[in-house]
PDB file of C-alpha atoms and ligand atoms in Angstrom:
ATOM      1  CA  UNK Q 215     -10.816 -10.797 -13.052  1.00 62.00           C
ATOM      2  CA  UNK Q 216     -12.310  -9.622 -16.337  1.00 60.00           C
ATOM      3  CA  UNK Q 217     -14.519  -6.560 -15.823  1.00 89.00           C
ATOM      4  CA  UNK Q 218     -13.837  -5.759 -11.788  1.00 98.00           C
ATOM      5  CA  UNK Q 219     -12.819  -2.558 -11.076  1.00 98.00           C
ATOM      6  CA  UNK Q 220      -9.085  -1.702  -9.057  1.00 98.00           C
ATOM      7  CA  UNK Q 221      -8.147   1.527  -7.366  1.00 99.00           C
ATOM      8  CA  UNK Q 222      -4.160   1.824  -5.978  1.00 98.00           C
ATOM      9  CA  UNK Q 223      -3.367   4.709  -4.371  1.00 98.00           C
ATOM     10  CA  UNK Q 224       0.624   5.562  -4.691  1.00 98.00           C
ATOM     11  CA  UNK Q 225      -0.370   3.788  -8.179  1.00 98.00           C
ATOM     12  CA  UNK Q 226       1.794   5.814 -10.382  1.00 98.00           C
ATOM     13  CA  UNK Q 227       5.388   4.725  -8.970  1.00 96.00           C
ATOM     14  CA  UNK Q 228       7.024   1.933  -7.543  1.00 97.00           C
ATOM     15  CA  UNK Q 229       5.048  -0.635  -5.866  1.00 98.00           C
ATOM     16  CA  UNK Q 230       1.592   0.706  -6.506  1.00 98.00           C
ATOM     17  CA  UNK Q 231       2.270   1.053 -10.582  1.00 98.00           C
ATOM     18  CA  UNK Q 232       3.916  -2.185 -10.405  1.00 98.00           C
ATOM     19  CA  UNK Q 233       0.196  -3.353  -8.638  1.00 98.00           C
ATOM     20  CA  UNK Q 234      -1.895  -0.981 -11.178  1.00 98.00           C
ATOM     21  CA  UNK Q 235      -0.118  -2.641 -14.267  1.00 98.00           C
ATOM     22  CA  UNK Q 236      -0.165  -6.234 -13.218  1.00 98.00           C
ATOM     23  CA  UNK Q 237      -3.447  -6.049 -12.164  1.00 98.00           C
ATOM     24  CA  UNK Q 238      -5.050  -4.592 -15.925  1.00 98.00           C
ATOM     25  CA  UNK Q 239      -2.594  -7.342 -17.349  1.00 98.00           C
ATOM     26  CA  UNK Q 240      -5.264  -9.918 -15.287  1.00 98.00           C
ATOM     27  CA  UNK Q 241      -7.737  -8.106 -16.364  1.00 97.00           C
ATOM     28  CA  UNK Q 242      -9.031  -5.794 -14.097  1.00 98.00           C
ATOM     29  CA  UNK Q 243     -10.294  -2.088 -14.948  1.00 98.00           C
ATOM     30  CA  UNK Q 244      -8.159  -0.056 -12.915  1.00 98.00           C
ATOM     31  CA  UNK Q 245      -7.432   3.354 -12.173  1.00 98.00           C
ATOM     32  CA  UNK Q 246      -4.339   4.926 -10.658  1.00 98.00           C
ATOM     33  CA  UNK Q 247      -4.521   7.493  -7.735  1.00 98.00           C
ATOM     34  CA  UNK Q 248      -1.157   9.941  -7.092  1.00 98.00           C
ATOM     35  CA  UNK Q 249      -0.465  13.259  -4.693  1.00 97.00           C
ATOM     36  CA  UNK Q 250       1.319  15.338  -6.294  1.00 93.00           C
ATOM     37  CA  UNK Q 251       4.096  14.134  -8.623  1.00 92.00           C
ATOM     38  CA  UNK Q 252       2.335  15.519 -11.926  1.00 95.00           C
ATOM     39  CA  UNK Q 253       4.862  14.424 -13.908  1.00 95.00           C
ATOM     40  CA  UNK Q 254       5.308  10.571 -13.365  1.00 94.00           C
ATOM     41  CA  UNK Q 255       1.775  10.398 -13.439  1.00 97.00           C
ATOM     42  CA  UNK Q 256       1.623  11.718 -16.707  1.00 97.00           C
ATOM     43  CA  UNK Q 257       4.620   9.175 -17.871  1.00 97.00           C
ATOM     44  CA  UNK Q 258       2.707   6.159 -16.404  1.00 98.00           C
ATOM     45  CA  UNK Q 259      -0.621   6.969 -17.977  1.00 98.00           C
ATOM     46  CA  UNK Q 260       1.242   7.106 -21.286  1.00 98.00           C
ATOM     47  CA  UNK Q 261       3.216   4.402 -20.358  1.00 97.00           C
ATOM     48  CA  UNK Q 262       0.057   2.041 -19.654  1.00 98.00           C
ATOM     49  CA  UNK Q 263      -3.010   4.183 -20.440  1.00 98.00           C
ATOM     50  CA  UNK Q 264      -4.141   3.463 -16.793  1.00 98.00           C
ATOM     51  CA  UNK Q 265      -6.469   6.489 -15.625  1.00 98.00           C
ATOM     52  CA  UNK Q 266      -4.776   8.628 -13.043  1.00 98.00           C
ATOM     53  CA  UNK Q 267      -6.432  10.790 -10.529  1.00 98.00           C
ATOM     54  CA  UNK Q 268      -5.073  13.399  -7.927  1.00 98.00           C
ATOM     55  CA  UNK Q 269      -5.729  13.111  -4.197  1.00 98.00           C
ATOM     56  CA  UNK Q 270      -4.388  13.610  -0.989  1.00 98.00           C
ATOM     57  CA  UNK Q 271      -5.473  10.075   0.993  1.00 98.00           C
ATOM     58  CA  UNK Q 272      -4.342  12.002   4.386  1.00 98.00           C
ATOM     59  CA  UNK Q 273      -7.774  14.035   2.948  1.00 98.00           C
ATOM     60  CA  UNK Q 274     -11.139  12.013   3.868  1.00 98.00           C
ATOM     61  CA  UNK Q 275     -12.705  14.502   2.007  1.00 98.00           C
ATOM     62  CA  UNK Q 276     -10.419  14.662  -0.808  1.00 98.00           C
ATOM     63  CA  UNK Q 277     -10.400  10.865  -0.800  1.00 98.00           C
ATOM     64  CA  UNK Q 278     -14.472  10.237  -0.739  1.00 98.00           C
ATOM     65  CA  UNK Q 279     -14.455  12.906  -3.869  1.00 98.00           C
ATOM     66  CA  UNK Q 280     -11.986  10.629  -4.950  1.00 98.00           C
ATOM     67  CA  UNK Q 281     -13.744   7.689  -4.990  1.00 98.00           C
ATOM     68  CA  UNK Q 282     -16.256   9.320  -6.814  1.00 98.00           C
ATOM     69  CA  UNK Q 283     -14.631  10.346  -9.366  1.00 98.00           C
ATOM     70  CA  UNK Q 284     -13.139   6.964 -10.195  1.00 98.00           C
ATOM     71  CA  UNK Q 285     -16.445   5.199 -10.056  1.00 98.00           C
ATOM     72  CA  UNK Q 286     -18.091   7.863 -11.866  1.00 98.00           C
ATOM     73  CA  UNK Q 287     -15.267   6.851 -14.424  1.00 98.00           C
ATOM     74  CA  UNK Q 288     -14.915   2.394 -14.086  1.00 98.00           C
ATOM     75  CA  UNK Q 289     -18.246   1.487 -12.147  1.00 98.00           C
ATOM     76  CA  UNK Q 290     -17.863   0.611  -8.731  1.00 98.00           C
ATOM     77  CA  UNK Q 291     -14.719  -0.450  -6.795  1.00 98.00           C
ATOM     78  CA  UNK Q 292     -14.364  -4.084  -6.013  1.00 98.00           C
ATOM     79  CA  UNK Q 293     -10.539  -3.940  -5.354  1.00 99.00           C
ATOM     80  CA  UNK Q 294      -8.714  -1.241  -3.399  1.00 99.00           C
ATOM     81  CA  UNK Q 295      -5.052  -1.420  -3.083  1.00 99.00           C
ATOM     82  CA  UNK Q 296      -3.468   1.165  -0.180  1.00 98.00           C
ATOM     83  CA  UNK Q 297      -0.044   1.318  -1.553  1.00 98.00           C
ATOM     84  CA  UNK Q 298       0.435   5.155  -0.938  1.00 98.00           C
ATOM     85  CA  UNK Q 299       2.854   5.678   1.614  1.00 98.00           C
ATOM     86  CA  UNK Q 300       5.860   8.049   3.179  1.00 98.00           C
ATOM     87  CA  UNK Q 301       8.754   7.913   5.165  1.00 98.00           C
ATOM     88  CA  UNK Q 302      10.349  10.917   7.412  1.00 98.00           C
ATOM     89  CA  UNK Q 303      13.304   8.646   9.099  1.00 97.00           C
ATOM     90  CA  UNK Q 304      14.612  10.079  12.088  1.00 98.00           C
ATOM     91  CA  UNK Q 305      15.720   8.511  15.237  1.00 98.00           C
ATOM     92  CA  UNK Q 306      13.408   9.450  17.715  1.00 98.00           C
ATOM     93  CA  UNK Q 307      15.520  11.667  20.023  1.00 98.00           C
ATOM     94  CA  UNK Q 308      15.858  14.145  16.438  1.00 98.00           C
ATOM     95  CA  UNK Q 309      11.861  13.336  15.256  1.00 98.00           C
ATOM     96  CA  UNK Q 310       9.740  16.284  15.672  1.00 98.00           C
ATOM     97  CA  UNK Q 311       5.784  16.302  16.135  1.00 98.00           C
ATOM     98  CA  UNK Q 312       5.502  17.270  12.322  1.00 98.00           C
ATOM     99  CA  UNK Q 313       7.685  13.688  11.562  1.00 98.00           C
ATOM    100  CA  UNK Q 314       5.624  11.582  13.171  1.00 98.00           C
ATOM    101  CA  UNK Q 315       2.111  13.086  12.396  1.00 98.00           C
ATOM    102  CA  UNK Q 316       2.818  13.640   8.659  1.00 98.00           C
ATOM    103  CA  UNK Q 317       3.521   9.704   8.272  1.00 98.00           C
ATOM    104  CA  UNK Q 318       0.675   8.200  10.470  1.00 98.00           C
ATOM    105  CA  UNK Q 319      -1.650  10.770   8.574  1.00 98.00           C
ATOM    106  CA  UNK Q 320      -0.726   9.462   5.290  1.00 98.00           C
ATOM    107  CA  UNK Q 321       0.020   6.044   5.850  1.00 98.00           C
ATOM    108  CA  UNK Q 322      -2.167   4.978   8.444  1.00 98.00           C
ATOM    109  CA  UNK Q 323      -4.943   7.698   8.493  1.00 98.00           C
ATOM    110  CA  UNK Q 324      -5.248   7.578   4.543  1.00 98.00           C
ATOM    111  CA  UNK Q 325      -5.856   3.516   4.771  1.00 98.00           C
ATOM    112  CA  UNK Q 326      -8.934   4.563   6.907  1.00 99.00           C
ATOM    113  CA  UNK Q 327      -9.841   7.240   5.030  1.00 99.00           C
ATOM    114  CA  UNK Q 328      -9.777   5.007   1.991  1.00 99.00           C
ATOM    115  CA  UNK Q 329     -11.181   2.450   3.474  1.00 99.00           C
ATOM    116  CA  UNK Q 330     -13.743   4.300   4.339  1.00 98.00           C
ATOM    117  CA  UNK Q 331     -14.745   5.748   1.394  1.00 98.00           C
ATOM    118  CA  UNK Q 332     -14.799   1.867  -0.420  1.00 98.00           C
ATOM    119  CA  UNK Q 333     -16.697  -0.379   2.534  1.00 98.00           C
ATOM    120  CA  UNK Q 334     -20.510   0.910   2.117  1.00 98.00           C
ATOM    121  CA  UNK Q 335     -20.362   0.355  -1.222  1.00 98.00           C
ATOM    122  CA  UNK Q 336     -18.743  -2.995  -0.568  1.00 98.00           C
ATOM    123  CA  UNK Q 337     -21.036  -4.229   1.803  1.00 98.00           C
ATOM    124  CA  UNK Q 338     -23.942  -3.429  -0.140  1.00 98.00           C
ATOM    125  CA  UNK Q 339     -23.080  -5.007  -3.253  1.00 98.00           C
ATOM    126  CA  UNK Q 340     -21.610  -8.200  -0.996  1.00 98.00           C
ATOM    127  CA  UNK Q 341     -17.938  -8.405  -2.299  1.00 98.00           C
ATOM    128  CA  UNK Q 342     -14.791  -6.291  -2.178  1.00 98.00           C
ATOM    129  CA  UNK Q 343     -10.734  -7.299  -1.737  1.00 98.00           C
ATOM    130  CA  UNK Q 344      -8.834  -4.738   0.319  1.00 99.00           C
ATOM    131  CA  UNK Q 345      -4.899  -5.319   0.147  1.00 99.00           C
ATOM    132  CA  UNK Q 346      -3.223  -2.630   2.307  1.00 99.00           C
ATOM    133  CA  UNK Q 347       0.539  -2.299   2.099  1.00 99.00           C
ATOM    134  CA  UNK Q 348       2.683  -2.459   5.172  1.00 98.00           C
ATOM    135  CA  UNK Q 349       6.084  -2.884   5.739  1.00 98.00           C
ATOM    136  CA  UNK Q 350       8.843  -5.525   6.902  1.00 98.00           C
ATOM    137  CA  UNK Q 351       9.504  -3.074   9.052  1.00 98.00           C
ATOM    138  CA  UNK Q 352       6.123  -2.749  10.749  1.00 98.00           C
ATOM    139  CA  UNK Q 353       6.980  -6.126  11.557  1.00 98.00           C
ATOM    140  CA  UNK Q 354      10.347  -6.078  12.927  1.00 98.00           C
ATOM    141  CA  UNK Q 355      10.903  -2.523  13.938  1.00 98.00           C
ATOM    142  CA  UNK Q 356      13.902  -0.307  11.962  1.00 97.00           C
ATOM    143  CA  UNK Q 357      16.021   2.327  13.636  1.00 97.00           C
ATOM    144  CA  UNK Q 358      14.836   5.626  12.336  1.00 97.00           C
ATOM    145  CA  UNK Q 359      11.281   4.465  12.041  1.00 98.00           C
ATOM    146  CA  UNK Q 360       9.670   4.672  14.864  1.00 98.00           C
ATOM    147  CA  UNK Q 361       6.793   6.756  12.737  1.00 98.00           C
ATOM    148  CA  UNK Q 362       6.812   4.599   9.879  1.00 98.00           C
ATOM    149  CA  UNK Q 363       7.025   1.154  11.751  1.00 98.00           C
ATOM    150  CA  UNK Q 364       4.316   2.349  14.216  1.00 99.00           C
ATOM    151  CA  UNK Q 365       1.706   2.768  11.054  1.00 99.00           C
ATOM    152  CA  UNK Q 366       2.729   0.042   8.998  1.00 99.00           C
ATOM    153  CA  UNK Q 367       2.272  -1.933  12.552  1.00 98.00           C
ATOM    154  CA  UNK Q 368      -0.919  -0.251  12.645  1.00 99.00           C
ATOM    155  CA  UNK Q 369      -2.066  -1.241   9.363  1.00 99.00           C
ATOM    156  CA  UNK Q 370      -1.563  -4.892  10.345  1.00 98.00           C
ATOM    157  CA  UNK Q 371      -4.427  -4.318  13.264  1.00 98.00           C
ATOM    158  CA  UNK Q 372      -6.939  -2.325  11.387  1.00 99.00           C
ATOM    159  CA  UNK Q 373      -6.561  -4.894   8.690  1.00 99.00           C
ATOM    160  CA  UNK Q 374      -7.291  -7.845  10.935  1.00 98.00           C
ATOM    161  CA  UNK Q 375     -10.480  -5.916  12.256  1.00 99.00           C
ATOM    162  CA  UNK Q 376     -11.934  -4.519   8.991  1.00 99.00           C
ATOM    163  CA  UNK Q 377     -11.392  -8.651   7.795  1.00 99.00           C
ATOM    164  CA  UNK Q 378     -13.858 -10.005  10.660  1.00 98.00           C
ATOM    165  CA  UNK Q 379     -16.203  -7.241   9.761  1.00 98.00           C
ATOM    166  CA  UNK Q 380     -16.515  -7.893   5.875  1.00 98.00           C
ATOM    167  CA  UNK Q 381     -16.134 -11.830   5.956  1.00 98.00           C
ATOM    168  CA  UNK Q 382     -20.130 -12.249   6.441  1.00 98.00           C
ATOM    169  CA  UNK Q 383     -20.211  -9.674   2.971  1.00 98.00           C
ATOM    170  CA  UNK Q 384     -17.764 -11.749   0.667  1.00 98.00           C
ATOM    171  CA  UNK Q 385     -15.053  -8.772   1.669  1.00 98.00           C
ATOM    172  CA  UNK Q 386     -11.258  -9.993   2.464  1.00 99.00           C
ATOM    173  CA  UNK Q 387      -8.844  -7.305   3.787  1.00 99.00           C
ATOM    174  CA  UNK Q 388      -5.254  -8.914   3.910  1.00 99.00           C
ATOM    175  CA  UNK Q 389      -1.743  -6.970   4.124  1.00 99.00           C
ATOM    176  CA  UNK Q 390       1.545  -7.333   2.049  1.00 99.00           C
ATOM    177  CA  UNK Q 391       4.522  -6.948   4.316  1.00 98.00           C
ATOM    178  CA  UNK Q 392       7.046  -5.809   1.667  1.00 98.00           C
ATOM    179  CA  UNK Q 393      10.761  -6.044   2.390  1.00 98.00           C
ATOM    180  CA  UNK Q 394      13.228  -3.626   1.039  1.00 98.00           C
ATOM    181  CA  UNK Q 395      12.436  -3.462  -2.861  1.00 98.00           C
ATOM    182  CA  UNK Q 396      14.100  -1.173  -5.426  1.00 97.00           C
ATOM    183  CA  UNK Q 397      11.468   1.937  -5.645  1.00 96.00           C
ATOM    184  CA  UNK Q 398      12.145   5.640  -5.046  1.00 93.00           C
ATOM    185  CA  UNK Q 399      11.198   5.467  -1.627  1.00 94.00           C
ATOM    186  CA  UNK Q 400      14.323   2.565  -0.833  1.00 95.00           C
ATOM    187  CA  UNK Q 401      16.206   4.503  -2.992  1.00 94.00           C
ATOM    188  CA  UNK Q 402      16.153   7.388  -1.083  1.00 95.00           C
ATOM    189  CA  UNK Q 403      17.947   5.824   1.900  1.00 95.00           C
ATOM    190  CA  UNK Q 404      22.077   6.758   2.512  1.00 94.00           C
ATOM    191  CA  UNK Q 405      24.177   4.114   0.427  1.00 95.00           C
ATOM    192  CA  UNK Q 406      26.300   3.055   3.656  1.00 95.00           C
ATOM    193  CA  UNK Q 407      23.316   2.941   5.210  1.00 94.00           C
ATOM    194  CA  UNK Q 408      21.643   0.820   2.170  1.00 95.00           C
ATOM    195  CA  UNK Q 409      24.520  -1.326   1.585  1.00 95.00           C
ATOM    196  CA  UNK Q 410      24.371  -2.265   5.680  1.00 95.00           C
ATOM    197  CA  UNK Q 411      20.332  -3.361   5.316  1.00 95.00           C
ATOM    198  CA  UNK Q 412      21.179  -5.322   2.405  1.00 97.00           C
ATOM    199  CA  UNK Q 413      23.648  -7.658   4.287  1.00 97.00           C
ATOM    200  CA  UNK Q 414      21.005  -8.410   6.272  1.00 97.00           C
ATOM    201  CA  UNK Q 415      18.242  -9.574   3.246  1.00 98.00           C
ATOM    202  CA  UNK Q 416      19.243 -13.584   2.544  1.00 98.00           C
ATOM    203  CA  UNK Q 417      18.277 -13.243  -0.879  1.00 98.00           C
ATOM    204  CA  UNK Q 418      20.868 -11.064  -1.247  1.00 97.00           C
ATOM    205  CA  UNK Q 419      19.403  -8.467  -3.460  1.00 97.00           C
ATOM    206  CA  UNK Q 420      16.452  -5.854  -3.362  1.00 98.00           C
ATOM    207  CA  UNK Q 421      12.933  -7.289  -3.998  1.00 98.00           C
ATOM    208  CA  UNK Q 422      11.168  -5.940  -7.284  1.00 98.00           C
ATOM    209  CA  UNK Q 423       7.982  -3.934  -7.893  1.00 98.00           C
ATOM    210  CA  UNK Q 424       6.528  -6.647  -9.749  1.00 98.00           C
ATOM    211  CA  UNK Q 425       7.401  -9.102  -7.222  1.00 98.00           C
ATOM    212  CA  UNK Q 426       4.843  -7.211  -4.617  1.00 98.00           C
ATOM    213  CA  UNK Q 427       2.555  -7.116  -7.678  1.00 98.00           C
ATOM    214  CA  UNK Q 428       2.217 -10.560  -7.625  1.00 98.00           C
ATOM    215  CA  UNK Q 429       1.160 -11.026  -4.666  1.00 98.00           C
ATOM    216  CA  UNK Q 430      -1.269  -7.914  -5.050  1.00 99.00           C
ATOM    217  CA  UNK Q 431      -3.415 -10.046  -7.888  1.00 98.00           C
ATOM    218  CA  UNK Q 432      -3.103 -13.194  -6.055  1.00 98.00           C
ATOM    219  CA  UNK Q 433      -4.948 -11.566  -3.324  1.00 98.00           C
ATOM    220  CA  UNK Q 434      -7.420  -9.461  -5.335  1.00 98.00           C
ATOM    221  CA  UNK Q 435      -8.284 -12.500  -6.906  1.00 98.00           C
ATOM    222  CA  UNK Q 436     -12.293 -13.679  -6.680  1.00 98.00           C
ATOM    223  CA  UNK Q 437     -10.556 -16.964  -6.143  1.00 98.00           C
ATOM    224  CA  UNK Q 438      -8.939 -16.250  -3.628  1.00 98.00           C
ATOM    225  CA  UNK Q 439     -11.709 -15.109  -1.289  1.00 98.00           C
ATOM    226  CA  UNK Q 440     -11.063 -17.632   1.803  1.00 98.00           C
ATOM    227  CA  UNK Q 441      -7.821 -15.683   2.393  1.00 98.00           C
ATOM    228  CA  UNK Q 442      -8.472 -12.504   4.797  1.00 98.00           C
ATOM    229  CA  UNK Q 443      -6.825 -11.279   7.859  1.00 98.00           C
ATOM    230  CA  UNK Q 444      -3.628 -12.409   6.557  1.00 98.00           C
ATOM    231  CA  UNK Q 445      -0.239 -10.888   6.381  1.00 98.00           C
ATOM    232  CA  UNK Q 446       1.966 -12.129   3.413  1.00 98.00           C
ATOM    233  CA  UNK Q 447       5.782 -11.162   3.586  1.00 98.00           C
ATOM    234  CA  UNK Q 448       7.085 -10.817   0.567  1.00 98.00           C
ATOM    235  CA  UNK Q 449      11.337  -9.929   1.978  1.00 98.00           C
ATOM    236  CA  UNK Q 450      13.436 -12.321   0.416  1.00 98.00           C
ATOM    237  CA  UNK Q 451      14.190 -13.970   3.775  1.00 98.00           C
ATOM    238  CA  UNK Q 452      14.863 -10.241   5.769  1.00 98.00           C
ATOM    239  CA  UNK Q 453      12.060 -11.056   8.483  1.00 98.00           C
ATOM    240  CA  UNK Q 454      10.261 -14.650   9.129  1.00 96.00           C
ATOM    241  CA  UNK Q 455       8.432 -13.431  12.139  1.00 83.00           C
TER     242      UNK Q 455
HETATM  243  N1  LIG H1475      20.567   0.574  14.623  1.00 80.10           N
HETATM  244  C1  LIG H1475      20.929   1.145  15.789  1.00 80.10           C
HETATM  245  N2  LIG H1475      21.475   2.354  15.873  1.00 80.10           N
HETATM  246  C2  LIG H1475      21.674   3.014  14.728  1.00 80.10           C
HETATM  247  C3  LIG H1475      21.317   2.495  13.489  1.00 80.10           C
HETATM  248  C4  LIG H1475      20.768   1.196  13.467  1.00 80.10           C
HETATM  249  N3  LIG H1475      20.414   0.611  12.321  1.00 80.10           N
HETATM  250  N4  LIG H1475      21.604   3.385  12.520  1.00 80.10           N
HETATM  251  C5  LIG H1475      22.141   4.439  13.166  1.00 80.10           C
HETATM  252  N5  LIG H1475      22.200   4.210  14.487  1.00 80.10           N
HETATM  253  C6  LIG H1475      22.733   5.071  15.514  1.00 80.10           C
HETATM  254  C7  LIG H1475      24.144   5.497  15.200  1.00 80.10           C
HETATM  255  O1  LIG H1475      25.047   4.506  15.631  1.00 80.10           O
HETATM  256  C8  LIG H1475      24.281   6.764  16.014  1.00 80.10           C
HETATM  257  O2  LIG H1475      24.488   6.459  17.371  1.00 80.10           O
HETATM  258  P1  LIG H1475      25.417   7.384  18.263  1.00 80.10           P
HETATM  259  O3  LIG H1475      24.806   8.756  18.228  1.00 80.10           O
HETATM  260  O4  LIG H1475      25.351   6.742  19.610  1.00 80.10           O
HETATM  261  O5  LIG H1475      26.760   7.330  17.619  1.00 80.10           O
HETATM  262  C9  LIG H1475      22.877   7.342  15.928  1.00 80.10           C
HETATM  263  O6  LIG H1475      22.011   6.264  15.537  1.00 80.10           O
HETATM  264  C10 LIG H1475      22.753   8.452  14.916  1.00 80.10           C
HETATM  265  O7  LIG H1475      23.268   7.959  13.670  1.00 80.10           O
HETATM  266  P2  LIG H1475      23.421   8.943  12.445  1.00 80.10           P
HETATM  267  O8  LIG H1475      24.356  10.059  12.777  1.00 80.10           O
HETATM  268  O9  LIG H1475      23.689   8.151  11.202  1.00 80.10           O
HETATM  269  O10 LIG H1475      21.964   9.530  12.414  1.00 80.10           O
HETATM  270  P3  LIG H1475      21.302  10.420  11.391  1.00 80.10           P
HETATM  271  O11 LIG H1475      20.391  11.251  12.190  1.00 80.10           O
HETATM  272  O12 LIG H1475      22.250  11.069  10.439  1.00 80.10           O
HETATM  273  O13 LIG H1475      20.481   9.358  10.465  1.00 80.10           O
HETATM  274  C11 LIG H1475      18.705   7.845  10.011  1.00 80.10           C
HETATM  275  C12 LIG H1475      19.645   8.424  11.068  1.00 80.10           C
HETATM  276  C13 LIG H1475      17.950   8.958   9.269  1.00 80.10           C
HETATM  277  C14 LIG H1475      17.721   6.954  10.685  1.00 80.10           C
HETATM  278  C15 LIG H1475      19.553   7.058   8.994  1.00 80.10           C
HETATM  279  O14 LIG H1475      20.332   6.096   9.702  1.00 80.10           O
HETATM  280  C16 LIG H1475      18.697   6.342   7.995  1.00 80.10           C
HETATM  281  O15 LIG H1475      18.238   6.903   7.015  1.00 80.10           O
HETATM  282  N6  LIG H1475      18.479   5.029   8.199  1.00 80.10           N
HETATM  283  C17 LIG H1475      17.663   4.226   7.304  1.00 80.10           C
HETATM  284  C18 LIG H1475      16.372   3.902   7.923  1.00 80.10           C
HETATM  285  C19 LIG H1475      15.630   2.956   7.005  1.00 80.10           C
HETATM  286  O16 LIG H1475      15.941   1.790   6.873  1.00 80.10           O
HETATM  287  N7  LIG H1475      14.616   3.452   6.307  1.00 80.10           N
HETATM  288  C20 LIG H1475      13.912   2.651   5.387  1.00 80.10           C
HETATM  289  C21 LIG H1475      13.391   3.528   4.286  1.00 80.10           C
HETATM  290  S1  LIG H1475      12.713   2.554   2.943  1.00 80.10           S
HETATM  291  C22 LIG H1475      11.274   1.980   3.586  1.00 80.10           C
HETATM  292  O17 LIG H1475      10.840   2.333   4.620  1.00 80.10           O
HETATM  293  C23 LIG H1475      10.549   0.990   2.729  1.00 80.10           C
HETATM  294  C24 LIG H1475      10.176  -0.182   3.526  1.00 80.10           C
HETATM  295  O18 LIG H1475       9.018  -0.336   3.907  1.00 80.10           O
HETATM  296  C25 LIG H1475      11.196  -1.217   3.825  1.00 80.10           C
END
């Protein structure tokens, strides 16, 4: 929407530049936040000339200076996209303490902090579309998980809340249950392991960044503000639950 300003955190890889780019392509203002992978940050913001900032979202300080900084840059933020994510697989009997709090702090813990940071603003000026990425596999459960599925889970249920809380403000907060799509993070699982999964995936192939983005700017969308609480698979068949 011409002029509305989008924040994706993760937004310099995979899903979340897929979401950054297709969202300036509709027209948004948008800004990229990354932790600490200097160097495809600086490729994407050449790449697309999309603003990139550097925070931690497992931070709520780091992340409210953050949200600063990206306002003080675009003007308020009417669209936040929590994209950033991380995966320490284990099975649970070989997960330490370390495993499991690392990914709830970054995955679940930085879409509060996030969150956080966005909703006063939101509420005051009576509009905002949060899209917070989960996981087929918050959904269905994977073997090795049991962090990962647990916050992506958990994303589901602080979505559904934080969307009966803004719906009297003009604020939707919906989630994108992404199946197994060709990013760094999938590619970072064991081939065997890979080529197992993708028996499993009717369509046969991995899903593509751009084919999460889609359903990022459908959401985002002013249109599209009777849609909230929702969670939209988008798995090529992997989970119909
Ligand atoms: N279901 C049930 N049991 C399984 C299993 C499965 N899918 N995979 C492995 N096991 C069992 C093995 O049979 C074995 O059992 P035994 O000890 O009784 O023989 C046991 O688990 C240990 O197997 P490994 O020796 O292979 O275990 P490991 O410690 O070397 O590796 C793992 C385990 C790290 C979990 C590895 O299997 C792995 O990386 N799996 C992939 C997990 C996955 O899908 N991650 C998704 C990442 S991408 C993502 O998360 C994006 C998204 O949102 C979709």
């Amino acid at each position: 929407m011409a002029g509305r300003v989008a924040l994706v955190t993760g937004g310099t890889s995979g899903i979340g530049a897929a979401s950054a780019e297709a969202l300036l392509a509709a027209g948004y203002r948008v800004a990229a936040n990354f932790g600490a992978n200097e160097a495809a940050a600086r490729a994407f913001l050449g790449r697309t000339g999309i603003p990139v900032f550097s925070w931690d979202v497992a931070d709520g300080a780091a992340c409210i200076a953050g949200v600063e900084a990206v306002e003080k840059a675009l003007g308020p933020i009417d669209v936040l996209v929590n994209n950033a994510g991380i995966t320490r697989d284990a099975m649970l009997h070989k997960m330490d303490a370390g495993q499991w709090k690392q990914v709830m702090d970054v995955n679940l813990g930085g879409c509060f902090n996030m969150c956080r940071a966005v909703i006063e603003g939101m509420r005051a000026r009576r509009f905002g579309r949060v899209i917070n990425i989960s996981s087929v596999n918050g959904l269905s459960g994977q073997a090795g998980q049991t962090n990962y599925a647990a916050s992506k889970a958990g994303i589901i249920g602080f979505t559904k809340s934080l969307a009966l809380e803004g719906a009297s403000r003009n604020i939707t907060a919906n989630v994108i249950a992404p199946g197994y799509i060709d990013t760094p993070m999938v590619a970072a699982v064991p081939a065997a392991v890979m080529d197992d999964i993708l028996k499993t995936v009717p369509a046969g192939r991995l899903g593509r960044p751009e084919e999460i983005a889609r359903a990022v700017v459908f959401l985002a969308a002013d249109e599209a503000g009777f849609i909230t609480g929702i969670t939209l698979s988008v798995n090529g068949g992997k989970y119909l639950g």
